mmCIF file of C-alpha atoms in Angstrom:
data_model
loop_
_atom_site.group_PDB
_atom_site.id
_atom_site.type_symbol
_atom_site.label_atom_id
_atom_site.label_comp_id
_atom_site.label_asym_id
_atom_site.label_seq_id
_atom_site.Cartn_x
_atom_site.Cartn_y
_atom_site.Cartn_z
ATOM 1 C CA MET A 1 0.000 0.000 0.000
ATOM 2 C CA THR A 2 1.308 3.484 -0.870
ATOM 3 C CA GLU A 3 0.506 7.040 0.184
ATOM 4 C CA PRO A 4 -1.886 8.678 0.672
ATOM 5 C CA TYR A 5 -4.348 6.050 1.818
ATOM 6 C CA ASP A 6 -1.898 4.039 3.913
ATOM 7 C CA HIS A 7 -2.135 6.863 6.451
ATOM 8 C CA PHE A 8 -5.937 6.660 6.275
ATOM 9 C CA LEU A 9 -5.808 2.911 6.900
ATOM 10 C CA GLU A 10 -3.665 3.287 10.022
ATOM 11 C CA ALA A 11 -5.872 6.048 11.428
ATOM 12 C CA TYR A 12 -8.975 4.108 10.389
ATOM 13 C CA ALA A 13 -7.877 0.987 12.250
ATOM 14 C CA ARG A 14 -7.284 3.061 15.397
ATOM 15 C CA LEU A 15 -10.734 4.609 15.085
ATOM 16 C CA VAL A 16 -12.421 1.222 14.611
ATOM 17 C CA VAL A 17 -10.620 -0.442 17.511
ATOM 18 C CA ARG A 18 -10.525 2.390 20.038
ATOM 19 C CA VAL A 19 -13.798 4.193 19.271
ATOM 20 C CA GLY A 20 -15.867 1.705 17.253
ATOM 21 C CA VAL A 21 -15.678 -1.294 19.602
ATOM 22 C CA ASN A 22 -13.436 0.175 22.325
ATOM 23 C CA VAL A 23 -11.380 -3.019 22.722
ATOM 24 C CA GLN A 24 -10.599 -3.796 26.367
ATOM 25 C CA PRO A 25 -7.321 -5.329 27.634
ATOM 26 C CA GLY A 26 -7.523 -9.116 27.495
ATOM 27 C CA GLN A 27 -10.639 -9.120 25.307
ATOM 28 C CA ARG A 28 -11.151 -11.423 22.347
ATOM 29 C CA VAL A 29 -11.905 -9.791 18.979
ATOM 30 C CA VAL A 30 -13.897 -11.250 16.061
ATOM 31 C CA ILE A 31 -13.652 -9.679 12.594
ATOM 32 C CA THR A 32 -15.924 -10.792 9.744
ATOM 33 C CA GLY A 33 -15.642 -9.837 6.083
ATOM 34 C CA GLN A 34 -15.033 -10.918 2.521
ATOM 35 C CA VAL A 35 -11.680 -12.228 1.291
ATOM 36 C CA GLU A 36 -11.187 -8.957 -0.597
ATOM 37 C CA HIS A 37 -11.328 -7.121 2.752
ATOM 38 C CA ALA A 38 -8.087 -8.741 3.939
ATOM 39 C CA PRO A 39 -5.867 -5.588 3.953
ATOM 40 C CA VAL A 40 -8.305 -3.702 6.170
ATOM 41 C CA ALA A 41 -9.039 -6.754 8.337
ATOM 42 C CA ARG A 42 -5.337 -7.318 8.959
ATOM 43 C CA ALA A 43 -4.744 -3.667 9.874
ATOM 44 C CA ILE A 44 -7.628 -3.755 12.350
ATOM 45 C CA ALA A 45 -6.377 -7.037 13.806
ATOM 46 C CA ALA A 46 -2.901 -5.580 14.380
ATOM 47 C CA GLU A 47 -4.372 -2.490 16.040
ATOM 48 C CA ALA A 48 -6.572 -4.699 18.239
ATOM 49 C CA TYR A 49 -3.479 -6.464 19.533
ATOM 50 C CA ARG A 50 -1.843 -3.080 20.180
ATOM 51 C CA ALA A 51 -4.904 -2.177 22.246
ATOM 52 C CA GLY A 52 -4.437 -5.299 24.388
ATOM 53 C CA ALA A 53 -6.645 -7.892 22.682
ATOM 54 C CA SER A 54 -5.947 -11.442 23.830
ATOM 55 C CA HIS A 55 -6.951 -13.200 20.594
ATOM 56 C CA VAL A 56 -8.148 -11.979 17.199
ATOM 57 C CA THR A 57 -10.074 -14.098 14.691
ATOM 58 C CA ILE A 58 -10.815 -13.084 11.108
ATOM 59 C CA ASP A 59 -13.710 -15.010 9.552
ATOM 60 C CA TYR A 60 -13.629 -14.598 5.765
ATOM 61 C CA ALA A 61 -16.479 -15.278 3.349
ATOM 62 C CA ASP A 62 -16.234 -15.533 -0.451
ATOM 63 C CA LEU A 63 -18.979 -14.194 -2.708
ATOM 64 C CA VAL A 64 -17.619 -16.089 -5.736
ATOM 65 C CA LEU A 65 -18.024 -19.317 -3.775
ATOM 66 C CA LYS A 66 -21.546 -18.234 -2.844
ATOM 67 C CA ARG A 67 -22.426 -17.771 -6.506
ATOM 68 C CA SER A 68 -21.090 -21.237 -7.307
ATOM 69 C CA ALA A 69 -23.303 -22.681 -4.591
ATOM 70 C CA ALA A 70 -26.313 -20.715 -5.837
ATOM 71 C CA GLU A 71 -25.801 -22.135 -9.306
ATOM 72 C CA LEU A 72 -24.640 -25.662 -8.608
ATOM 73 C CA ALA A 73 -25.376 -26.863 -5.057
ATOM 74 C CA PRO A 74 -28.146 -29.450 -4.520
ATOM 75 C CA GLU A 75 -31.474 -27.859 -3.665
ATOM 76 C CA GLU A 76 -31.678 -29.655 -0.333
ATOM 77 C CA ALA A 77 -28.232 -28.374 0.694
ATOM 78 C CA LEU A 78 -28.952 -24.685 0.219
ATOM 79 C CA GLY A 79 -28.731 -22.784 3.501
ATOM 80 C CA THR A 80 -27.000 -25.636 5.309
ATOM 81 C CA VAL A 81 -25.552 -24.472 8.617
ATOM 82 C CA LEU A 82 -23.039 -26.667 10.422
ATOM 83 C CA PRO A 83 -23.168 -26.952 14.227
ATOM 84 C CA TYR A 84 -19.843 -25.190 14.752
ATOM 85 C CA GLU A 85 -21.107 -22.153 12.808
ATOM 86 C CA VAL A 86 -23.876 -21.688 15.368
ATOM 87 C CA GLU A 87 -21.718 -22.600 18.357
ATOM 88 C CA ARG A 88 -19.067 -19.981 17.618
ATOM 89 C CA VAL A 89 -21.796 -17.323 17.770
ATOM 90 C CA THR A 90 -23.456 -18.619 20.921
ATOM 91 C CA ALA A 91 -19.997 -18.494 22.528
ATOM 92 C CA TRP A 92 -20.183 -14.694 22.280
ATOM 93 C CA ARG A 93 -22.648 -14.715 25.177
ATOM 94 C CA GLU A 94 -20.005 -16.275 27.412
ATOM 95 C CA ASP A 95 -16.718 -14.507 26.646
ATOM 96 C CA ARG A 96 -18.152 -11.271 25.163
ATOM 97 C CA PRO A 97 -15.731 -10.553 22.287
ATOM 98 C CA ALA A 98 -15.636 -7.252 20.449
ATOM 99 C CA VAL A 99 -17.293 -7.950 17.082
ATOM 100 C CA ILE A 100 -16.302 -6.017 13.961
ATOM 101 C CA ALA A 101 -18.188 -6.607 10.698
ATOM 102 C CA LEU A 102 -16.679 -5.328 7.444
ATOM 103 C CA SER A 103 -18.809 -4.135 4.532
ATOM 104 C CA GLY A 104 -18.019 -2.782 1.059
ATOM 105 C CA ASN A 105 -19.216 -5.203 -1.604
ATOM 106 C CA PRO A 106 -16.344 -6.279 -3.906
ATOM 107 C CA HIS A 107 -18.795 -7.844 -6.422
ATOM 108 C CA PRO A 108 -22.083 -5.897 -6.256
ATOM 109 C CA THR A 109 -23.569 -7.400 -9.438
ATOM 110 C CA LEU A 110 -22.214 -10.913 -9.026
ATOM 111 C CA MET A 111 -25.616 -12.422 -8.213
ATOM 112 C CA ASP A 112 -27.460 -10.759 -11.099
ATOM 113 C CA GLY A 113 -29.497 -13.237 -13.088
ATOM 114 C CA LEU A 114 -29.618 -15.932 -10.406
ATOM 115 C CA ASP A 115 -32.842 -17.448 -9.130
ATOM 116 C CA PRO A 116 -33.921 -15.304 -6.134
ATOM 117 C CA GLU A 117 -35.645 -18.286 -4.517
ATOM 118 C CA ARG A 118 -32.371 -20.239 -4.462
ATOM 119 C CA LEU A 119 -30.568 -17.197 -3.090
ATOM 120 C CA ALA A 120 -33.195 -16.848 -0.368
ATOM 121 C CA LYS A 121 -32.793 -20.498 0.596
ATOM 122 C CA MET A 122 -29.041 -19.947 0.976
ATOM 123 C CA GLN A 123 -29.437 -17.474 3.831
ATOM 124 C CA PRO A 124 -27.956 -18.894 7.073
ATOM 125 C CA VAL A 125 -31.140 -18.354 9.049
ATOM 126 C CA GLU A 126 -30.005 -20.496 11.998
ATOM 127 C CA VAL A 127 -26.877 -18.400 12.426
ATOM 128 C CA MET A 128 -28.804 -15.151 12.091
ATOM 129 C CA ARG A 129 -31.259 -16.308 14.754
ATOM 130 C CA GLU A 130 -28.282 -16.415 17.117
ATOM 131 C CA VAL A 131 -26.582 -13.257 15.891
ATOM 132 C CA MET A 132 -29.552 -10.884 15.822
ATOM 133 C CA PRO A 133 -30.584 -11.072 19.510
ATOM 134 C CA ILE A 134 -26.966 -10.683 20.675
ATOM 135 C CA ILE A 135 -26.345 -7.663 18.468
ATOM 136 C CA ALA A 136 -29.772 -6.079 18.915
ATOM 137 C CA ALA A 137 -29.466 -6.244 22.713
ATOM 138 C CA ASN A 138 -25.880 -4.936 22.666
ATOM 139 C CA THR A 139 -24.789 -7.992 24.615
ATOM 140 C CA VAL A 140 -21.350 -7.416 23.081
ATOM 141 C CA ALA A 141 -19.619 -4.298 21.822
ATOM 142 C CA TRP A 142 -19.946 -4.368 18.044
ATOM 143 C CA THR A 143 -19.509 -2.150 15.019
ATOM 144 C CA VAL A 144 -19.976 -2.272 11.249
ATOM 145 C CA VAL A 145 -17.314 -0.504 9.172
ATOM 146 C CA ALA A 146 -16.398 -0.455 5.508
ATOM 147 C CA ALA A 147 -13.325 -2.028 3.941
ATOM 148 C CA PRO A 148 -12.436 -0.114 0.754
ATOM 149 C CA ASN A 149 -11.507 -2.423 -2.121
ATOM 150 C CA PRO A 150 -11.158 -2.086 -5.920
ATOM 151 C CA GLY A 151 -14.474 -3.792 -6.711
ATOM 152 C CA TRP A 152 -16.411 -1.508 -4.398
ATOM 153 C CA ALA A 153 -14.535 1.515 -5.791
ATOM 154 C CA GLN A 154 -15.486 0.443 -9.318
ATOM 155 C CA SER A 155 -19.187 0.344 -8.436
ATOM 156 C CA VAL A 156 -19.103 3.669 -6.544
ATOM 157 C CA LEU A 157 -16.739 5.705 -8.733
ATOM 158 C CA GLY A 158 -16.778 3.956 -12.095
ATOM 159 C CA SER A 159 -13.100 3.030 -11.723
ATOM 160 C CA PRO A 160 -11.088 0.932 -9.235
ATOM 161 C CA ASP A 161 -9.641 4.125 -7.723
ATOM 162 C CA LEU A 162 -8.803 3.114 -4.161
ATOM 163 C CA GLU A 163 -7.151 6.437 -3.376
ATOM 164 C CA ARG A 164 -10.301 8.392 -4.195
ATOM 165 C CA LEU A 165 -12.511 5.936 -2.309
ATOM 166 C CA TRP A 166 -10.297 6.195 0.767
ATOM 167 C CA GLN A 167 -10.568 9.976 0.565
ATOM 168 C CA ALA A 168 -14.361 9.704 0.585
ATOM 169 C CA VAL A 169 -14.256 7.270 3.511
ATOM 170 C CA ALA A 170 -11.982 9.683 5.360
ATOM 171 C CA VAL A 171 -14.560 12.474 4.984
ATOM 172 C CA ALA A 172 -17.458 10.230 5.993
ATOM 173 C CA THR A 173 -15.650 8.961 9.104
ATOM 174 C CA ARG A 174 -14.131 12.359 10.008
ATOM 175 C CA LEU A 175 -10.581 11.168 9.507
ATOM 176 C CA ASP A 176 -10.029 14.332 7.463
ATOM 177 C CA GLN A 177 -10.397 16.415 10.639
ATOM 178 C CA ASP A 178 -7.369 17.749 12.542
ATOM 179 C CA ASP A 179 -8.460 15.763 15.596
ATOM 180 C CA PRO A 180 -10.752 12.898 14.494
ATOM 181 C CA VAL A 181 -11.372 11.719 18.066
ATOM 182 C CA GLN A 182 -12.522 15.166 19.184
ATOM 183 C CA ALA A 183 -14.596 15.499 16.020
ATOM 184 C CA TRP A 184 -16.338 12.243 16.885
ATOM 185 C CA ARG A 185 -16.946 13.337 20.467
ATOM 186 C CA ALA A 186 -18.635 16.511 19.248
ATOM 187 C CA HIS A 187 -20.665 14.605 16.663
ATOM 188 C CA LEU A 188 -21.834 11.985 19.148
ATOM 189 C CA ALA A 189 -22.834 14.750 21.565
ATOM 190 C CA LYS A 190 -24.997 16.286 18.812
ATOM 191 C CA LEU A 191 -26.734 12.970 18.172
ATOM 192 C CA HIS A 192 -27.291 12.481 21.905
ATOM 193 C CA ALA A 193 -28.902 15.946 22.100
ATOM 194 C CA ARG A 194 -31.281 15.073 19.256
ATOM 195 C CA ARG A 195 -32.078 11.765 20.916
ATOM 196 C CA ASP A 196 -32.930 13.545 24.169
ATOM 197 C CA LEU A 197 -35.177 16.087 22.415
ATOM 198 C CA LEU A 198 -37.180 13.308 20.773
ATOM 199 C CA ASN A 199 -37.491 11.297 23.959
ATOM 200 C CA ALA A 200 -38.702 14.368 25.883
ATOM 201 C CA ARG A 201 -41.561 14.798 23.404
ATOM 202 C CA LYS A 202 -42.936 11.242 23.863
ATOM 203 C CA PHE A 203 -44.528 11.152 20.410
ATOM 204 C CA ASP A 204 -47.203 8.545 19.743
ATOM 205 C CA ARG A 205 -46.316 8.244 16.066
ATOM 206 C CA VAL A 206 -44.068 9.649 13.347
ATOM 207 C CA ARG A 207 -45.014 10.629 9.808
ATOM 208 C CA TYR A 208 -42.715 10.682 6.756
ATOM 209 C CA ARG A 209 -44.221 12.701 3.892
ATOM 210 C CA GLY A 210 -42.799 13.683 0.497
ATOM 211 C CA PRO A 211 -42.773 12.622 -3.166
ATOM 212 C CA GLY A 212 -43.873 8.985 -3.305
ATOM 213 C CA THR A 213 -43.977 8.727 0.502
ATOM 214 C CA ASP A 214 -46.740 9.241 3.053
ATOM 215 C CA LEU A 215 -46.170 6.826 5.894
ATOM 216 C CA THR A 216 -47.341 7.072 9.499
ATOM 217 C CA ILE A 217 -45.668 4.740 11.998
ATOM 218 C CA GLY A 218 -46.740 4.129 15.589
ATOM 219 C CA LEU A 219 -44.267 4.149 18.470
ATOM 220 C CA PRO A 220 -44.444 1.821 21.480
ATOM 221 C CA GLU A 221 -45.141 3.530 24.773
ATOM 222 C CA THR A 222 -42.002 2.072 26.375
ATOM 223 C CA ALA A 223 -39.659 2.630 23.421
ATOM 224 C CA ARG A 224 -36.991 5.315 23.367
ATOM 225 C CA TRP A 225 -34.912 7.019 20.706
ATOM 226 C CA LEU A 226 -31.248 6.060 20.448
ATOM 227 C CA GLY A 227 -28.266 7.401 18.522
ATOM 228 C CA GLY A 228 -24.534 7.896 18.717
ATOM 229 C CA ALA A 229 -22.635 5.784 21.220
ATOM 230 C CA ALA A 230 -24.157 2.718 22.890
ATOM 231 C CA THR A 231 -23.223 0.657 25.940
ATOM 232 C CA SER A 232 -22.668 -3.109 25.994
ATOM 233 C CA ALA A 233 -24.000 -5.445 28.662
ATOM 234 C CA ASP A 234 -20.579 -5.182 30.321
ATOM 235 C CA GLY A 235 -20.726 -1.385 30.445
ATOM 236 C CA VAL A 236 -18.327 -0.729 27.564
ATOM 237 C CA GLU A 237 -19.178 2.304 25.420
ATOM 238 C CA PHE A 238 -18.972 1.681 21.664
ATOM 239 C CA VAL A 239 -20.266 3.077 18.369
ATOM 240 C CA PRO A 240 -22.307 0.463 16.455
ATOM 241 C CA ASN A 241 -21.817 1.990 13.006
ATOM 242 C CA LEU A 242 -18.869 3.965 11.644
ATOM 243 C CA PRO A 243 -20.024 6.246 10.122
ATOM 244 C CA THR A 244 -23.295 7.059 11.882
ATOM 245 C CA GLU A 245 -25.501 10.113 11.383
ATOM 246 C CA GLU A 246 -28.833 8.832 12.696
ATOM 247 C CA VAL A 247 -31.134 8.893 15.647
ATOM 248 C CA PHE A 248 -33.462 5.899 15.601
ATOM 249 C CA ILE A 249 -36.148 3.938 17.419
ATOM 250 C CA SER A 250 -37.859 0.559 17.117
ATOM 251 C CA PRO A 251 -41.476 1.234 16.097
ATOM 252 C CA ASP A 252 -44.562 -0.765 17.005
ATOM 253 C CA TRP A 253 -44.613 -3.635 14.503
ATOM 254 C CA ARG A 254 -48.436 -3.512 14.507
ATOM 255 C CA ARG A 255 -48.802 0.192 13.617
ATOM 256 C CA ALA A 256 -47.653 1.420 10.225
ATOM 257 C CA ASP A 257 -49.911 2.648 7.440
ATOM 258 C CA GLY A 258 -49.242 4.306 4.126
ATOM 259 C CA PHE A 259 -46.649 4.054 1.400
ATOM 260 C CA ALA A 260 -42.975 4.855 0.951
ATOM 261 C CA ARG A 261 -40.556 5.102 -1.963
ATOM 262 C CA THR A 262 -36.820 4.612 -1.581
ATOM 263 C CA THR A 263 -34.547 7.515 -2.503
ATOM 264 C CA ALA A 264 -31.307 5.506 -2.772
ATOM 265 C CA PRO A 265 -30.467 2.108 -4.285
ATOM 266 C CA PHE A 266 -29.337 -0.676 -1.976
ATOM 267 C CA ILE A 267 -27.959 -4.199 -1.940
ATOM 268 C CA LEU A 268 -30.459 -6.605 -0.410
ATOM 269 C CA PRO A 269 -28.624 -8.393 2.454
ATOM 270 C CA GLY A 270 -28.364 -12.152 2.154
ATOM 271 C CA LEU A 271 -29.446 -12.230 -1.474
ATOM 272 C CA ASN A 272 -26.770 -9.703 -2.573
ATOM 273 C CA VAL A 273 -29.105 -8.249 -5.202
ATOM 274 C CA LEU A 274 -29.205 -4.568 -6.238
ATOM 275 C CA VAL A 275 -32.609 -2.951 -5.632
ATOM 276 C CA GLU A 276 -33.666 0.375 -7.135
ATOM 277 C CA GLY A 277 -36.888 2.382 -7.017
ATOM 278 C CA LEU A 278 -38.564 0.281 -4.346
ATOM 279 C CA GLU A 279 -42.127 1.212 -3.386
ATOM 280 C CA LEU A 280 -43.703 -0.265 -0.263
ATOM 281 C CA GLU A 281 -47.305 -0.262 0.909
ATOM 282 C CA LEU A 282 -48.028 -0.943 4.598
ATOM 283 C CA VAL A 283 -51.363 -1.656 6.236
ATOM 284 C CA ASP A 284 -51.752 -2.274 9.991
ATOM 285 C CA GLY A 285 -48.006 -2.675 10.355
ATOM 286 C CA THR A 286 -47.588 -5.202 7.535
ATOM 287 C CA VAL A 287 -45.907 -4.758 4.152
ATOM 288 C CA LYS A 288 -48.765 -5.629 1.808
ATOM 289 C CA GLY A 289 -47.174 -4.514 -1.439
ATOM 290 C CA ALA A 290 -43.642 -4.225 -2.813
ATOM 291 C CA ARG A 291 -42.764 -2.977 -6.282
ATOM 292 C CA ALA A 292 -39.343 -2.014 -7.620
ATOM 293 C CA GLU A 293 -37.717 -0.845 -10.819
ATOM 294 C CA ARG A 294 -34.962 -3.376 -10.205
ATOM 295 C CA GLY A 295 -34.708 -6.317 -7.787
ATOM 296 C CA GLU A 296 -38.436 -6.656 -7.130
ATOM 297 C CA ASP A 297 -38.456 -10.464 -7.236
ATOM 298 C CA ALA A 298 -35.634 -10.643 -4.688
ATOM 299 C CA VAL A 299 -37.435 -8.300 -2.286
ATOM 300 C CA ARG A 300 -40.676 -10.251 -2.576
ATOM 301 C CA THR A 301 -38.831 -13.523 -2.056
ATOM 302 C CA GLN A 302 -37.188 -12.287 1.125
ATOM 303 C CA LEU A 303 -40.406 -10.842 2.509
ATOM 304 C CA ASP A 304 -42.151 -14.142 1.834
ATOM 305 C CA SER A 305 -39.429 -16.452 3.133
ATOM 306 C CA VAL A 306 -38.036 -14.759 6.272
ATOM 307 C CA PRO A 307 -40.218 -14.853 9.404
ATOM 308 C CA ASN A 308 -41.670 -11.440 10.350
ATOM 309 C CA ALA A 309 -39.790 -9.660 7.576
ATOM 310 C CA ARG A 310 -42.993 -7.831 6.591
ATOM 311 C CA HIS A 311 -42.967 -5.754 9.800
ATOM 312 C CA LEU A 312 -40.770 -2.768 10.628
ATOM 313 C CA GLY A 313 -37.939 -2.974 13.157
ATOM 314 C CA GLU A 314 -36.477 0.542 12.907
ATOM 315 C CA ILE A 315 -37.183 4.084 11.797
ATOM 316 C CA ALA A 316 -34.412 6.688 11.699
ATOM 317 C CA ILE A 317 -33.859 10.396 11.148
ATOM 318 C CA VAL A 318 -30.870 11.807 9.251
ATOM 319 C CA ASP A 319 -30.692 15.440 8.121
ATOM 320 C CA GLY A 320 -28.462 17.414 5.747
ATOM 321 C CA ASP A 321 -25.719 17.863 8.345
ATOM 322 C CA SER A 322 -24.300 14.474 7.397
ATOM 323 C CA ALA A 323 -20.623 13.871 6.690
ATOM 324 C CA VAL A 324 -21.608 11.004 4.389
ATOM 325 C CA ARG A 325 -23.919 13.331 2.458
ATOM 326 C CA ARG A 326 -21.000 15.720 1.906
ATOM 327 C CA THR A 327 -19.154 13.118 -0.178
ATOM 328 C CA ASN A 328 -21.917 13.313 -2.839
ATOM 329 C CA LEU A 329 -21.616 9.603 -3.608
ATOM 330 C CA VAL A 330 -23.973 6.631 -3.752
ATOM 331 C CA TYR A 331 -22.140 3.704 -2.168
ATOM 332 C CA GLY A 332 -24.409 0.741 -2.803
ATOM 333 C CA ASP A 333 -23.688 -0.135 0.824
ATOM 334 C CA MET A 334 -26.350 0.556 3.399
ATOM 335 C CA LEU A 335 -23.819 1.321 6.135
ATOM 336 C CA TYR A 336 -23.074 4.486 4.162
ATOM 337 C CA ASP A 337 -26.254 5.044 2.175
ATOM 338 C CA GLU A 338 -28.506 4.907 5.249
ATOM 339 C CA ASN A 339 -26.526 7.889 6.551
ATOM 340 C CA VAL A 340 -27.364 9.950 3.473
ATOM 341 C CA GLY A 341 -31.018 10.304 4.479
ATOM 342 C CA SER A 342 -33.745 9.244 6.861
ATOM 343 C CA HIS A 343 -34.676 5.599 6.591
ATOM 344 C CA ILE A 344 -36.846 2.734 7.746
ATOM 345 C CA ALA A 345 -36.002 -0.944 8.134
ATOM 346 C CA TRP A 346 -38.026 -4.094 7.932
ATOM 347 C CA GLY A 347 -37.093 -7.011 10.163
ATOM 348 C CA ASN A 348 -35.593 -7.161 13.621
ATOM 349 C CA GLY A 349 -35.968 -4.418 16.218
ATOM 350 C CA PHE A 350 -33.718 -3.472 19.133
ATOM 351 C CA PRO A 351 -34.377 -4.630 22.723
ATOM 352 C CA VAL A 352 -32.150 -1.794 23.988
ATOM 353 C CA ALA A 353 -34.672 0.654 22.523
ATOM 354 C CA PHE A 354 -37.167 -0.446 25.181
ATOM 355 C CA GLU A 355 -37.219 0.281 28.887
ATOM 356 C CA ARG A 356 -35.536 -2.660 30.645
ATOM 357 C CA GLY A 357 -35.386 -4.340 27.235
ATOM 358 C CA ARG A 358 -32.444 -6.582 28.133
ATOM 359 C CA GLU A 359 -34.424 -8.004 31.043
ATOM 360 C CA GLN A 360 -37.515 -8.927 29.025
ATOM 361 C CA THR A 361 -38.298 -12.180 27.273
ATOM 362 C CA PRO A 362 -38.785 -12.248 23.491
ATOM 363 C CA GLU A 363 -42.528 -12.596 24.017
ATOM 364 C CA GLN A 364 -42.632 -9.623 26.391
ATOM 365 C CA LEU A 365 -40.746 -7.516 23.867
ATOM 366 C CA ARG A 366 -43.092 -8.559 21.090
ATOM 367 C CA GLN A 367 -46.086 -7.620 23.235
ATOM 368 C CA ALA A 368 -44.422 -4.258 23.878
ATOM 369 C CA GLY A 369 -44.195 -3.717 20.122
ATOM 370 C CA MET A 370 -40.734 -4.901 19.067
ATOM 371 C CA ASN A 371 -40.510 -6.987 15.916
ATOM 372 C CA SER A 372 -38.334 -10.097 16.036
ATOM 373 C CA SER A 373 -36.893 -11.462 12.798
ATOM 374 C CA PRO A 374 -33.650 -13.053 11.541
ATOM 375 C CA THR A 375 -33.130 -10.132 9.126
ATOM 376 C CA HIS A 376 -32.800 -6.349 9.235
ATOM 377 C CA VAL A 377 -32.951 -4.378 5.983
ATOM 378 C CA ASP A 378 -32.514 -0.580 5.998
ATOM 379 C CA VAL A 379 -33.919 1.417 3.082
ATOM 380 C CA VAL A 380 -33.549 5.179 2.619
ATOM 381 C CA VAL A 381 -36.814 7.077 2.140
ATOM 382 C CA GLY A 382 -35.582 10.541 3.118
ATOM 383 C CA SER A 383 -34.478 13.487 0.984
ATOM 384 C CA PRO A 384 -34.582 17.300 1.198
ATOM 385 C CA ASP A 385 -38.177 17.021 -0.043
ATOM 386 C CA VAL A 386 -39.336 14.591 2.671
ATOM 387 C CA GLU A 387 -40.681 16.143 5.868
ATOM 388 C CA ILE A 388 -40.859 14.316 9.178
ATOM 389 C CA ASP A 389 -43.429 15.131 11.865
ATOM 390 C CA GLY A 390 -43.904 13.850 15.375
ATOM 391 C CA ILE A 391 -47.540 13.345 16.336
ATOM 392 C CA HIS A 392 -48.857 13.229 19.898
ATOM 393 C CA ALA A 393 -51.671 10.935 21.001
ATOM 394 C CA ASP A 394 -54.101 13.895 20.899
ATOM 395 C CA GLY A 395 -53.229 14.544 17.245
ATOM 396 C CA THR A 396 -50.941 17.533 17.830
ATOM 397 C CA VAL A 397 -48.358 17.687 15.037
ATOM 398 C CA VAL A 398 -44.799 18.881 15.737
ATOM 399 C CA PRO A 399 -42.249 19.431 12.930
ATOM 400 C CA VAL A 400 -39.077 17.349 13.329
ATOM 401 C CA THR A 401 -37.374 18.044 9.985
ATOM 402 C CA ARG A 402 -38.031 20.746 7.413
ATOM 403 C CA GLY A 403 -36.017 21.380 4.270
ATOM 404 C CA ASP A 404 -33.511 18.686 5.230
ATOM 405 C CA THR A 405 -32.846 20.322 8.615
ATOM 406 C CA PHE A 406 -33.542 18.904 12.068
ATOM 407 C CA VAL A 407 -35.769 21.633 13.542
ATOM 408 C CA LEU A 408 -37.179 20.038 16.698
ATOM 409 C CA SER A 409 -36.459 22.130 19.779
ATOM 410 C CA ASP A 410 -37.199 21.966 23.495
ATOM 411 C CA ALA A 411 -40.847 21.442 24.359
#
């Protein structure tokens, strides 16, 4: 690796390890990613050891192998999960490793043309059933970060220009600031202030309204807005996503009505299919209709095949003061694209978004309004033309965003 992005990689690894998951002395670290992510994974692993990690594991996946399986594997073998694959996740509950997931698709169109039903059957549902509750409850400190690679650069920039992609990542993650750590402290404080303003209002529901979107979503009485840094079950502060520009909440899975149109393309997790121009219709909390300019069959297949995928697990607010927005790029990676604008997500909700959520059983959380599902798919529905309102139980409407600006103030 040569200048200038070797400096970015070193600073990036420090940010991931010391701010993202806040590795503790003697702690185990788990890194997951694609084989093309190896340079970034190795840099993070080395920094984790410098921070005092006791043992670092890198678990690589291979999308080319996945395509071969999608094309050639026996039907009955699709989605096979071996016992050790589940056991290594359940072990997280015992020794509480720091978990770092790498994104940045090196082959974003690799699955084009494949049968979406076979792709859906390949999803490791048994593993995800173990992963989702651990992550959603913040049992461990975890973060999702990107690993720049030539394939991802090609899809974002039209050329495999790693230097330019690293420069964009540096802006989005505030590595271009004189003091990135201080910049992150100030940014997290801003998100915490927005979170507190929303929680003080105790809205009954939230409405997203703009071109192609008019969606009203109910909020559980015991749910709370989150954003910025989080705290693990062991009391370790961490930042779940780097970058992050959102404040978010888990809505009531039974209360969502209206329609929404996505304002950014995305790669459908698990199926690895590009989706553009998605339009959703929701009635009584359930996705009743899904149409898309591209990737419609894959979306329908996932909604049909994954338990509770037709209910929402998250709604989030992002305004124009976004470092990711300033890069003026579409990344085809929801870690970044969800931070371009406000978004919703179907699938799993977050126990930590509920009062005493870690102490409640899955059934208690579901009764409280949290959706439980072995998937979580964020889709951007926000833009400068989409307004967000908070609505009280008595029908009083309070502006939250106007003209791409967060305008909510003290009650």
